[in-house]
Tab-separated table of C-alpha atoms and ligand atoms in Angstrom:
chain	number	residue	atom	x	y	z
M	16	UNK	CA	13.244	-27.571	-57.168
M	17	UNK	CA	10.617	-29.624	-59.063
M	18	UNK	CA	7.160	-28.656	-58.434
M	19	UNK	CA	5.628	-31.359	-59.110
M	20	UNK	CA	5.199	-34.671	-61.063
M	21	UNK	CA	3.277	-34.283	-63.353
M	22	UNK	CA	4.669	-35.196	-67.072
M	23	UNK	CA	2.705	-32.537	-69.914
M	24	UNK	CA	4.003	-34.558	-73.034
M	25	UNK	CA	3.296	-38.079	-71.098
M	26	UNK	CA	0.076	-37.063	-71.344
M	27	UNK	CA	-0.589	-35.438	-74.306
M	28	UNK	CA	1.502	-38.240	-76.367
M	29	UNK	CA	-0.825	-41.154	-74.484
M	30	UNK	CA	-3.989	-39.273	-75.788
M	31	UNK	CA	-3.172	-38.646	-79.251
M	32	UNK	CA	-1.722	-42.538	-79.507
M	33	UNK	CA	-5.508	-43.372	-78.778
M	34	UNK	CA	-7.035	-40.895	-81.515
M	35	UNK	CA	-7.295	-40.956	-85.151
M	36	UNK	CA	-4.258	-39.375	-86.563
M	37	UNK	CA	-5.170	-38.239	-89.813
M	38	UNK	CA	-7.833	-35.720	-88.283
M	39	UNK	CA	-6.803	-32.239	-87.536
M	40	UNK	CA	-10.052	-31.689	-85.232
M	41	UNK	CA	-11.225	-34.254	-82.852
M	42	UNK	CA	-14.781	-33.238	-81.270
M	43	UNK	CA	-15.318	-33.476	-77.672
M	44	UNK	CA	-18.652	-35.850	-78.016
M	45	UNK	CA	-20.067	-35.918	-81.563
M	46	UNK	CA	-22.953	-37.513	-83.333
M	47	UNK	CA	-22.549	-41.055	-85.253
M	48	UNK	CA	-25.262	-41.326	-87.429
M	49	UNK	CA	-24.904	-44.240	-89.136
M	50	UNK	CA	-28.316	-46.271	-89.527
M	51	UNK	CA	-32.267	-45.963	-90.236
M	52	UNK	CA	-31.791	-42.285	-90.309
M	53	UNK	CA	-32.297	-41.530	-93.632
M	54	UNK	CA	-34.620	-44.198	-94.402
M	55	UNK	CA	-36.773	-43.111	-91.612
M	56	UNK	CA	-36.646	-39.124	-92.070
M	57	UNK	CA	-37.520	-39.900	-95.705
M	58	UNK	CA	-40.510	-41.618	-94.557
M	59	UNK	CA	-41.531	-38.724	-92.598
M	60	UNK	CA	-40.732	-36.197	-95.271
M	61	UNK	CA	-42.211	-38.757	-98.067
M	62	UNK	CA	-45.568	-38.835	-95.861
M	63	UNK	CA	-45.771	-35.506	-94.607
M	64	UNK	CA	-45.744	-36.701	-91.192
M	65	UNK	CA	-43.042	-33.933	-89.432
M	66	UNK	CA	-44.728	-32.451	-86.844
M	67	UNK	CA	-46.386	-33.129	-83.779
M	68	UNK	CA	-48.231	-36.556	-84.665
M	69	UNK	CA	-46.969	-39.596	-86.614
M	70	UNK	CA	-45.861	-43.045	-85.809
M	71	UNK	CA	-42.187	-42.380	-84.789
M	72	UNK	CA	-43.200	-40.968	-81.508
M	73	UNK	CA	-45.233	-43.743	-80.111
M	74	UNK	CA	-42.497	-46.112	-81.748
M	75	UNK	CA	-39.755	-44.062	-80.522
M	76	UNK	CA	-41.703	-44.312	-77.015
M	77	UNK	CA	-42.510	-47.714	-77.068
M	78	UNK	CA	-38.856	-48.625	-77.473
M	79	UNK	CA	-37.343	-46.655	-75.067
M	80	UNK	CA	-39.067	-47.864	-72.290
M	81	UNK	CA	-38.448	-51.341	-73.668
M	82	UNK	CA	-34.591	-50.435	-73.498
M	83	UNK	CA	-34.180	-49.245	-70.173
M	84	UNK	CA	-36.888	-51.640	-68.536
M	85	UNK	CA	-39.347	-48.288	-67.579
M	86	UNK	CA	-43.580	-49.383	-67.615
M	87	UNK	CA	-43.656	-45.654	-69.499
M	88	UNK	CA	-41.524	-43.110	-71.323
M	89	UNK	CA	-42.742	-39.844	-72.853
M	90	UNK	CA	-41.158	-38.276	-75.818
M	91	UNK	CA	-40.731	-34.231	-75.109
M	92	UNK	CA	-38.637	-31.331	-76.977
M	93	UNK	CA	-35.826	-31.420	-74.804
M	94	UNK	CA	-33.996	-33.027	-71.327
M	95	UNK	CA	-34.809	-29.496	-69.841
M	96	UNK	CA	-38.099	-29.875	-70.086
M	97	UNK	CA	-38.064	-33.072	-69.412
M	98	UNK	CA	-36.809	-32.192	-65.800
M	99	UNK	CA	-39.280	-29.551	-65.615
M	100	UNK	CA	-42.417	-31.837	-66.266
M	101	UNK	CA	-40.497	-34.386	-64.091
M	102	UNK	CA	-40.720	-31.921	-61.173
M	103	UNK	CA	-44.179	-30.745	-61.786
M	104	UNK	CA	-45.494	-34.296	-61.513
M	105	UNK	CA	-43.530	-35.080	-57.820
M	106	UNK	CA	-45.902	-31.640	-56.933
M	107	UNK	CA	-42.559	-29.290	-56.325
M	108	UNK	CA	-43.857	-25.898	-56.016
M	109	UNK	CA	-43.264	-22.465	-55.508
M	110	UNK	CA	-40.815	-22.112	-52.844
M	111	UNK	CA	-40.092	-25.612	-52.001
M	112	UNK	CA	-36.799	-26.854	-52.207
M	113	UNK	CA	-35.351	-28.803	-54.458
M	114	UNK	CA	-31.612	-31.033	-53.574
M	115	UNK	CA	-29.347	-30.679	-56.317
M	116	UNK	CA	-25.365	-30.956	-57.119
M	117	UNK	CA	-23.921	-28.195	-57.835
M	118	UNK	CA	-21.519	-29.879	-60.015
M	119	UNK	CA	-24.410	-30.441	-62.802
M	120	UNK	CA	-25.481	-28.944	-66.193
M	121	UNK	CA	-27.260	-25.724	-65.419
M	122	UNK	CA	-30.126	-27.572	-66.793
M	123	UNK	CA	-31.003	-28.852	-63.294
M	124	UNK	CA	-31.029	-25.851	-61.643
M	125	UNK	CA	-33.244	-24.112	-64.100
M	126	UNK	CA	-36.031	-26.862	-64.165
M	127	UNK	CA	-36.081	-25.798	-60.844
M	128	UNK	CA	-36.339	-22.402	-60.944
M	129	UNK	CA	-39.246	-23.210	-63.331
M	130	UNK	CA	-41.308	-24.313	-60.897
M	131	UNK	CA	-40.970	-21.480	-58.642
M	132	UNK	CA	-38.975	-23.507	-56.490
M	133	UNK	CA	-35.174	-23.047	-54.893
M	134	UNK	CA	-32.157	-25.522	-55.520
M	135	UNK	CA	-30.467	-26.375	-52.672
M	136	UNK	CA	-27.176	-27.507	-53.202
M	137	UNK	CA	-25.150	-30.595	-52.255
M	138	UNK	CA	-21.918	-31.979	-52.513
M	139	UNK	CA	-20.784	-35.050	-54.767
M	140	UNK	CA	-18.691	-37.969	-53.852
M	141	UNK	CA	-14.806	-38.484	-55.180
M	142	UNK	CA	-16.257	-42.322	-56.050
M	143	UNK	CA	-18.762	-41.684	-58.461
M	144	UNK	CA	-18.556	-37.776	-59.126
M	145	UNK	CA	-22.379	-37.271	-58.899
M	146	UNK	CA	-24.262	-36.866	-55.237
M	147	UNK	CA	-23.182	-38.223	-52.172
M	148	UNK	CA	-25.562	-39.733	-50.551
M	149	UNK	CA	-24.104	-40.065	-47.224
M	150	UNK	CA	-23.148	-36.793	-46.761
M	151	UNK	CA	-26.432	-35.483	-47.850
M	152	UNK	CA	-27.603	-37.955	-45.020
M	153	UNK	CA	-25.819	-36.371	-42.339
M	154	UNK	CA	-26.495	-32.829	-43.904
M	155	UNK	CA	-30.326	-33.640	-43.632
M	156	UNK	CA	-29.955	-34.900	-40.132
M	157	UNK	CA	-28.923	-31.452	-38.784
M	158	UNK	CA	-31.211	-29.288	-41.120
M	159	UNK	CA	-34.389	-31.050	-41.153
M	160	UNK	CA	-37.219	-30.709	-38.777
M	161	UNK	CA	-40.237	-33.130	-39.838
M	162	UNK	CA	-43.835	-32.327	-39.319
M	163	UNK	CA	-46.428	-34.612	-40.342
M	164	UNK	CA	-44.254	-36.622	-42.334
M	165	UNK	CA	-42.883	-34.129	-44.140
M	166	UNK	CA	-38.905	-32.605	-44.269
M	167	UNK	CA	-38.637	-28.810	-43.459
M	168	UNK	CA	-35.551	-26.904	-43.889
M	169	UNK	CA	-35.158	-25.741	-40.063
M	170	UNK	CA	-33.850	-22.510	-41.724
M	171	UNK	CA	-35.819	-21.518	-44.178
M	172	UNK	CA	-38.939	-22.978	-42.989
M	173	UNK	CA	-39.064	-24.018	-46.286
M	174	UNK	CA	-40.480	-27.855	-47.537
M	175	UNK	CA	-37.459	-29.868	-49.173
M	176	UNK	CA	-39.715	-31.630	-51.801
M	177	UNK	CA	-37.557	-33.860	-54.105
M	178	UNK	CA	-33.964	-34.467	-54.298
M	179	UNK	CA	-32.202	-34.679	-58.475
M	180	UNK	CA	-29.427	-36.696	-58.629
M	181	UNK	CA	-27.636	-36.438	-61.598
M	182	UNK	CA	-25.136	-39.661	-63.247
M	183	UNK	CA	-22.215	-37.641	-63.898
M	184	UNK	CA	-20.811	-38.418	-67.549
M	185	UNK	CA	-22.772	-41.841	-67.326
M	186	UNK	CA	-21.408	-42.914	-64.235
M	187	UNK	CA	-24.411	-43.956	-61.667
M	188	UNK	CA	-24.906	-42.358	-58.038
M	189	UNK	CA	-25.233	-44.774	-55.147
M	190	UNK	CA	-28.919	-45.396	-55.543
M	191	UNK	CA	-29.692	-47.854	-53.071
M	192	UNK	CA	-27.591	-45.048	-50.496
M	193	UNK	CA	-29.762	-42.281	-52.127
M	194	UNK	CA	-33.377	-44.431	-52.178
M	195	UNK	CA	-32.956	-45.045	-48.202
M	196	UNK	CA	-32.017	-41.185	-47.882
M	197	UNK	CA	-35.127	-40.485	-49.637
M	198	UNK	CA	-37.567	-43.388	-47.872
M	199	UNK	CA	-36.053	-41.743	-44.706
M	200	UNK	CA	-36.990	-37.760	-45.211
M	201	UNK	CA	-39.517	-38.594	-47.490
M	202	UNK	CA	-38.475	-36.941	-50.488
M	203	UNK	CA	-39.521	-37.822	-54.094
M	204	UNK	CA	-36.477	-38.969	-56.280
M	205	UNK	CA	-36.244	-37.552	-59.344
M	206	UNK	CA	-33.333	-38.496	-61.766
M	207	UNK	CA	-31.523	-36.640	-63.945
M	208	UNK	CA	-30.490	-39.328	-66.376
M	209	UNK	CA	-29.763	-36.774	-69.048
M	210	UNK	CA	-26.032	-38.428	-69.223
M	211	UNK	CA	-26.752	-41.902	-68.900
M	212	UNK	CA	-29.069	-43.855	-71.163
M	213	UNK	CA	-27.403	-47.533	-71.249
M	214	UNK	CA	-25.736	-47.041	-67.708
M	215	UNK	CA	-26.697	-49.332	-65.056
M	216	UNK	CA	-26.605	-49.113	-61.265
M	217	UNK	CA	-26.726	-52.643	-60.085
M	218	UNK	CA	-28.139	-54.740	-63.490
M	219	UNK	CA	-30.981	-51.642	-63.519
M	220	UNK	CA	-31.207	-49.053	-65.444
M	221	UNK	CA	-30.235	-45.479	-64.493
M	222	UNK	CA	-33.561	-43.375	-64.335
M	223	UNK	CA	-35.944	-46.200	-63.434
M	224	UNK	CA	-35.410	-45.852	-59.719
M	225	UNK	CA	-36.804	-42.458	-59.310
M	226	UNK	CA	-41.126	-42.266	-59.279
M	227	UNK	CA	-40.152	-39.933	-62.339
M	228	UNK	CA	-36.376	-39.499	-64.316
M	229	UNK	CA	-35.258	-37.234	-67.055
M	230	UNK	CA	-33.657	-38.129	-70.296
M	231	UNK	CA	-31.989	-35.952	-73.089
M	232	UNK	CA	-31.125	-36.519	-76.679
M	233	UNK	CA	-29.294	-33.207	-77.275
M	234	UNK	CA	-26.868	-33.601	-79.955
M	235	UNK	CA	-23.834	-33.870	-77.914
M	236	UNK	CA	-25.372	-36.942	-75.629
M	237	UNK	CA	-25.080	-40.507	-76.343
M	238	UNK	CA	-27.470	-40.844	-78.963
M	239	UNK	CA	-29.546	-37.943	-80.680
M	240	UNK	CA	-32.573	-36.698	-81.998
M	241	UNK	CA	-31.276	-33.010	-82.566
M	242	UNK	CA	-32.985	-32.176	-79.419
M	243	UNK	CA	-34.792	-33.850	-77.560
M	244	UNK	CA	-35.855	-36.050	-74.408
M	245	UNK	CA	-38.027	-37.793	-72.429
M	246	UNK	CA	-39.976	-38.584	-69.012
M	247	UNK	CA	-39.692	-42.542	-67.978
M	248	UNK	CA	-41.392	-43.341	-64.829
M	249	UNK	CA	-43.749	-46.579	-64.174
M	250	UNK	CA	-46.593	-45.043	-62.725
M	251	UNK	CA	-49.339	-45.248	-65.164
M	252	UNK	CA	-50.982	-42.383	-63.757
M	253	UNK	CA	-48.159	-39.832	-63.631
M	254	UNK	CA	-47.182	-41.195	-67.603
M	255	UNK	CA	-50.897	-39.936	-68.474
M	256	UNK	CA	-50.470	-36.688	-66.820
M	257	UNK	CA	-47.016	-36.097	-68.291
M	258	UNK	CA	-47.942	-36.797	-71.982
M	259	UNK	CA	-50.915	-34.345	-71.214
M	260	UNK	CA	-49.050	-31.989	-69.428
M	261	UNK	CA	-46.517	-31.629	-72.795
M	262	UNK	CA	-49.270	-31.592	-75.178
M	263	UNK	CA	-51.256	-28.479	-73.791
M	264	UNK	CA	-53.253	-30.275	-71.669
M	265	UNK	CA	-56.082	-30.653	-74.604
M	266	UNK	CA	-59.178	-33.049	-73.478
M	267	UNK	CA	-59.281	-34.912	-76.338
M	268	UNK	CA	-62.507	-34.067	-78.769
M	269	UNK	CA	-62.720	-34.129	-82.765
M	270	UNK	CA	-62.941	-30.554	-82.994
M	271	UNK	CA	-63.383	-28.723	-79.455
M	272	UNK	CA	-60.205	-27.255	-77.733
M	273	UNK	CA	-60.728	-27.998	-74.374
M	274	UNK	CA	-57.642	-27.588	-72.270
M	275	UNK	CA	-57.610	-28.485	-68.379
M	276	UNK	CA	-54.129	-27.341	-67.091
M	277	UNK	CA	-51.953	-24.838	-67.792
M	278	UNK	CA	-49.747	-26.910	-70.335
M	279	UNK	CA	-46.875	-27.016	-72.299
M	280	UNK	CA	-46.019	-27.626	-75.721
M	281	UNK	CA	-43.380	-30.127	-74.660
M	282	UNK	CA	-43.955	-32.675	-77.560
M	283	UNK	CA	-41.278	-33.949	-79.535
M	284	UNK	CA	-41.697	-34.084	-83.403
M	285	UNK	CA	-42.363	-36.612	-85.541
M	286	UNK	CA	-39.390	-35.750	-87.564
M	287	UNK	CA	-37.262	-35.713	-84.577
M	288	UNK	CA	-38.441	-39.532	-83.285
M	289	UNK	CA	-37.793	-40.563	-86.884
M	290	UNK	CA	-33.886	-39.690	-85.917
M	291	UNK	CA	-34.098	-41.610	-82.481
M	292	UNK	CA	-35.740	-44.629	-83.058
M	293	UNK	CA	-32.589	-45.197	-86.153
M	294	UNK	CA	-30.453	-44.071	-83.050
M	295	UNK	CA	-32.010	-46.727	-80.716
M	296	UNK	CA	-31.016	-49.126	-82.802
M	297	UNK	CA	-27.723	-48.761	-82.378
M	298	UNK	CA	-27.483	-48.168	-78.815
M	299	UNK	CA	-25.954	-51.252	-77.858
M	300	UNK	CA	-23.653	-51.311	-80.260
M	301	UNK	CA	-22.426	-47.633	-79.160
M	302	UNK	CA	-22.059	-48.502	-75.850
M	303	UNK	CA	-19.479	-51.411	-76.737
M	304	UNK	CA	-17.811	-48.643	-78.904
M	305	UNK	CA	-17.633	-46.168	-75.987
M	306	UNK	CA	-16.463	-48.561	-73.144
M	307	UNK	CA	-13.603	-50.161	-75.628
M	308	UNK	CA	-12.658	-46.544	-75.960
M	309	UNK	CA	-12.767	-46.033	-71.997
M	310	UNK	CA	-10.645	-49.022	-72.046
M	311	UNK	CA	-8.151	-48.034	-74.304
M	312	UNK	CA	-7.706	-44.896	-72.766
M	313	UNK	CA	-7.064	-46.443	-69.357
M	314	UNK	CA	-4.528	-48.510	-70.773
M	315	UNK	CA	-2.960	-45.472	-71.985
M	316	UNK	CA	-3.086	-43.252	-68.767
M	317	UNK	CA	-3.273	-45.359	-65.780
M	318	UNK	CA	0.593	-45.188	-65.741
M	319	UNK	CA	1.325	-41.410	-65.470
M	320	UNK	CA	1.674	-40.190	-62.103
M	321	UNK	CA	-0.437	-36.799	-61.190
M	322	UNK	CA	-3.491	-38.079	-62.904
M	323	UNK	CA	-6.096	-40.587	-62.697
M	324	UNK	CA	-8.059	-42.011	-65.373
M	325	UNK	CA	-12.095	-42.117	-64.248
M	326	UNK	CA	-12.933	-45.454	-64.257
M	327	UNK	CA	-16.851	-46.210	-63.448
M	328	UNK	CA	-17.907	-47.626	-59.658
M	329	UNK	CA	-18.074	-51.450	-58.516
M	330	UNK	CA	-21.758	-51.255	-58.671
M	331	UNK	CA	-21.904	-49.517	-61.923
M	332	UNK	CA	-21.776	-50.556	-65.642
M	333	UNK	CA	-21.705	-46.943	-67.456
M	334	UNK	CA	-21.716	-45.959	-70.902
M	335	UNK	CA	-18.898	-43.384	-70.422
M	336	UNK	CA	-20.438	-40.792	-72.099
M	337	UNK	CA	-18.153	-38.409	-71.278
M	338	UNK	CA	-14.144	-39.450	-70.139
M	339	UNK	CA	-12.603	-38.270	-67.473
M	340	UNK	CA	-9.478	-36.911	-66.412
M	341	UNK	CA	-8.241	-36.317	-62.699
M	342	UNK	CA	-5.689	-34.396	-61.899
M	343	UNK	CA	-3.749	-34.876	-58.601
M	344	UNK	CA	-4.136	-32.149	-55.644
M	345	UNK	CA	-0.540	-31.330	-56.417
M	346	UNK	CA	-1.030	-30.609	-59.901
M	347	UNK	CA	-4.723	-28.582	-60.409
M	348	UNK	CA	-2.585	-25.254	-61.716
M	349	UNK	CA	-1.480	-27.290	-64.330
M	350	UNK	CA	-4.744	-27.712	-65.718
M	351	UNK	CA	-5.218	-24.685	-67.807
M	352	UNK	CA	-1.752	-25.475	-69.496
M	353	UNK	CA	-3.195	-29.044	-70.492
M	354	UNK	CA	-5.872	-27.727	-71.568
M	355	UNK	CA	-4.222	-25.196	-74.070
M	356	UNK	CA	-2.017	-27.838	-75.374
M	357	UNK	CA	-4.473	-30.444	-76.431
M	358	UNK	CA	-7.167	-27.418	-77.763
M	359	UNK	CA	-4.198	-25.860	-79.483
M	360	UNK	CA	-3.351	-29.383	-81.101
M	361	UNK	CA	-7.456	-29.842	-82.174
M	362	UNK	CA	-7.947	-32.467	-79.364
M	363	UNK	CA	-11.385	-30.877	-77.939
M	364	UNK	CA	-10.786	-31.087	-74.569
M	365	UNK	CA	-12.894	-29.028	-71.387
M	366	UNK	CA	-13.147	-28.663	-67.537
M	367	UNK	CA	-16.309	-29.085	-66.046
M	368	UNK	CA	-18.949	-26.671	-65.795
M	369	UNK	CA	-18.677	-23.938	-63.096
M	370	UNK	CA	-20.262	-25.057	-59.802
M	371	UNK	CA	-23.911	-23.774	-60.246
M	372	UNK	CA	-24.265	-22.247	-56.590
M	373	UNK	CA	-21.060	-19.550	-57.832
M	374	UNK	CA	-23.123	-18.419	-60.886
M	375	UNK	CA	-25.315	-14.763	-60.003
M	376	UNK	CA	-29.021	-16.472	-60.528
M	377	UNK	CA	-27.846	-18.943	-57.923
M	378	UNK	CA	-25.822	-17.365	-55.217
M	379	UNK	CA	-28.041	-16.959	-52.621
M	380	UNK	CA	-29.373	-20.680	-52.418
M	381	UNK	CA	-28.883	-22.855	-49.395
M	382	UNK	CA	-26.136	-25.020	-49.722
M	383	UNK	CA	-24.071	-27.437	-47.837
M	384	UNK	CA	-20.366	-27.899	-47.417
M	385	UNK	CA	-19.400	-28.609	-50.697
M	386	UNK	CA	-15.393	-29.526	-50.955
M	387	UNK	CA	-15.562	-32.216	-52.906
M	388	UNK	CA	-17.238	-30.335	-56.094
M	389	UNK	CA	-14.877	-27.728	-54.702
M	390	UNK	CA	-12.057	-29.995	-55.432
M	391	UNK	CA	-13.314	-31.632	-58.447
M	392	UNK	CA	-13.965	-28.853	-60.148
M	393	UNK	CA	-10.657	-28.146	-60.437
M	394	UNK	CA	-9.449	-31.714	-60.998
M	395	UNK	CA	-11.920	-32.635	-63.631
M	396	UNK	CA	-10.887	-32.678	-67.731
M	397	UNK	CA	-13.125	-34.414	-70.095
M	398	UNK	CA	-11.329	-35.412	-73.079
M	399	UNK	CA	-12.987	-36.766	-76.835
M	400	UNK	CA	-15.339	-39.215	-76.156
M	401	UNK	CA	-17.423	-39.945	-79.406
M	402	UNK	CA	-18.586	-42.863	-79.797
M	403	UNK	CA	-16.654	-43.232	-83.906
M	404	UNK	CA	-13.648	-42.958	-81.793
M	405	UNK	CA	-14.116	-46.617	-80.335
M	406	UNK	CA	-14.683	-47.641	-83.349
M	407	UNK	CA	-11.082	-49.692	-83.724
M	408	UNK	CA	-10.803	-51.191	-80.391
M	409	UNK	CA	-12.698	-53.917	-78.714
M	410	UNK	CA	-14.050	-53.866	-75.425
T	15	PLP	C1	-27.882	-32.521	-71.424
T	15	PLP	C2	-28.315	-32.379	-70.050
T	15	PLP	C3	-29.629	-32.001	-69.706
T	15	PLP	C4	-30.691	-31.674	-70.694
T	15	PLP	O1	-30.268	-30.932	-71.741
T	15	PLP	P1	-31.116	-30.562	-73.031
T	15	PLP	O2	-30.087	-29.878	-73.856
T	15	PLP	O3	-32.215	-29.667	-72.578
T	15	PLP	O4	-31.642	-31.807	-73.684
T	15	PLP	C5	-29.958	-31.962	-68.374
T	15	PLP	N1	-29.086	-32.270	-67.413
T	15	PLP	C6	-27.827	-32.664	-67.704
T	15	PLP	C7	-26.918	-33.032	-66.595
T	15	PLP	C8	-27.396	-32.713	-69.025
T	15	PLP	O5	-26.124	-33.092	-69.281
């Protein structure tokens, strides 16, 4: 008796026909560094300029928020604390609650614990793999009490403060869904667009609809600055209070150190800017590299029953950062297997991270039904996405 469809070699023959052959290791998402970056981390080096001031921050700055249409953006150390700062300036506190996926980075869930406060999980939808917006609706219907405008959990007694979706591998959440959800409970938006600088929901730029949104530029992300991230939001107020916020909260003076918050040292390097401004550069061009790659890999899969190839939503143009691999209901115990094949044969290839509300620090959170991460957990495989890899094809 067969127990299923799905064809192992199909698969693995269809993935290496779209990879370089001559390499015996192909990375799951690696850097491409292949402009300014010299020329501009010479500069810095050349002038002495490394460290916490120089002009690569405010240029870095200046042309992010150019690039994904935000008033502001704010350079910091990392998309962690990014999130964190993001959080801090919607005013979540200690014990408020904070709606999260629990298919996300463990990033997410930390910022929140940072504040004091307590992720609440949600579930994520089959169309877009990130939060589902309409099921958090109906969730919030049945927990929620309101009292002077605000959302209580009915449970907990607790205030849900802010809601993170996250765009899962690039791919956008239903944002005009999620903005209603949030105009309805009032609850701040706060994006975690950690995985998608150059994907659009609707012509507009992930991380621009929240009052406040996350980016990283971690070395595995789209583009890179070693570490690194940044706040956008277009609130000229809350862009004030985030640069001071990650640079110790010093009132500025010529030689007093004055400080007026409890701050952070959230700034990112000179040296580090130097690397993403090169890398901004070369965004667009990335993005064509990535999506040809997305395309070529479709063409490749979308013929071999027991999988699906993740292809981005009608209302989305992503920059599949990361690709995606479904596998059928019938066929999630053949994951593993896959996945030792293509690792054994250097093809870099991973599930998704373990649903945060299962890990110890998180077990006790409130959560809703969450079947869908449930299921995709199992279904999901991410296979090499770097953006050298589209370097042949054309979108
Ligand atoms: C990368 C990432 C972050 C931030 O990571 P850093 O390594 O701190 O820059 C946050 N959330 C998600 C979903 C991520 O993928």
């Amino acid at each position: 008796m067969r127990r299923n469809s799905l064809d192992l070699t199909a698969i693995v023959d269809a993935i290496e026909e779209v990879l370089p052959r001559e390499q015996e290791f192909i990375a799951l998402h690696e850097p491409y560094l292949v402009g300014n970056e010299w020329t501009y981390i010479k500069e810095c080096l050349d002038t002495g300029w490394v460290s916490s001031v120089g002009k690569f921050v405010d240029k870095f700055e200046k042309d992010l928020a150019e690039y994904t249409g935000s008033k502001h953006a704010i350079a910091v150390v990392n998309g962690t604390a990014a999130l964190h700062i993001c959080l801090k300036l919607v005013g979540v506190a200690e014990n408020d609650e904070v709606l999260i996926p629990s298919l996300t980075f463990i990033a997410t869930a930390n910022a929140v614990s940072y504040c004091g406060a307590i992720p609440h999980f949600v579930d994520s939808a089959i169309n877009t793999l990130g939060l589902d917006p309409k099921k958090l609706d109906s969730y919030l219907q049945e927990i929620i009490v309101m009292k002077n405008g605000f959302s209580y959990n009915k449970e907990t007694g607790n205030r849900i403060k802010a809601v993170v979706p996250m765009h899962t591998f690039g791919h956008p959440v239903d944002l005009d869904l999620l903005v209603n959800v949030c105009e309805k409970y009032n609850i701040e938006l706060v994006e975690d667009a950690a995985e998608s600088l150059g994907s659009y929901y609707k012509n507009q730029h992930t991380g621009t609809f929240g009052k406040v949104s996350a980016l990283s530029f971690n070395g595995n992300k789209i583009i890179t600055t070693g570490g690194g991230g940044a706040i956008l939001t277009n609130d000229e107020k809350l862009a004030k209070l985030a640069k001071h916020l990650t640079t110790t909260a010093k009132v500025p003076h010529r030689w007093e150190f004055v400080h007026d918050h409890i701050g952070y040292n959230y700034r990112l390097p000179n040296i580090n800017a130097a690397l993403g401004c090169a890398q901004l550069e070369k965004l667009a061009d990335y993005i064509n590299k990535k999506r040809a790659l997305a395309k070529r890999y479709d063409e490749m899969l979308k013929d071999i029953d027991g999988i699906t190839f993740f292809k981005e939503p009608d209302f989305a143009k992503s920059n599949y950062w990361l690709n995606v691999i479904l596998l059928d209901e019938a066929n999630l115990e053949l994951r593993d297997m896959l996945l030792r094949i293509l690792n054994d044969k250097g093809i870099m290839t991973r599930p998704v991270w373990t649903l945060l509300h299962k890990l110890p620090m998180f077990r006790e959170c409130p959560k809703m039904d969450l079947s869908t991460s449930k299921l995709l957990e199992k279904q999901i495989i991410n296979i090499p996405s770097s953006v050298v890899l589209g370097d042949s094809y054309n979108a």
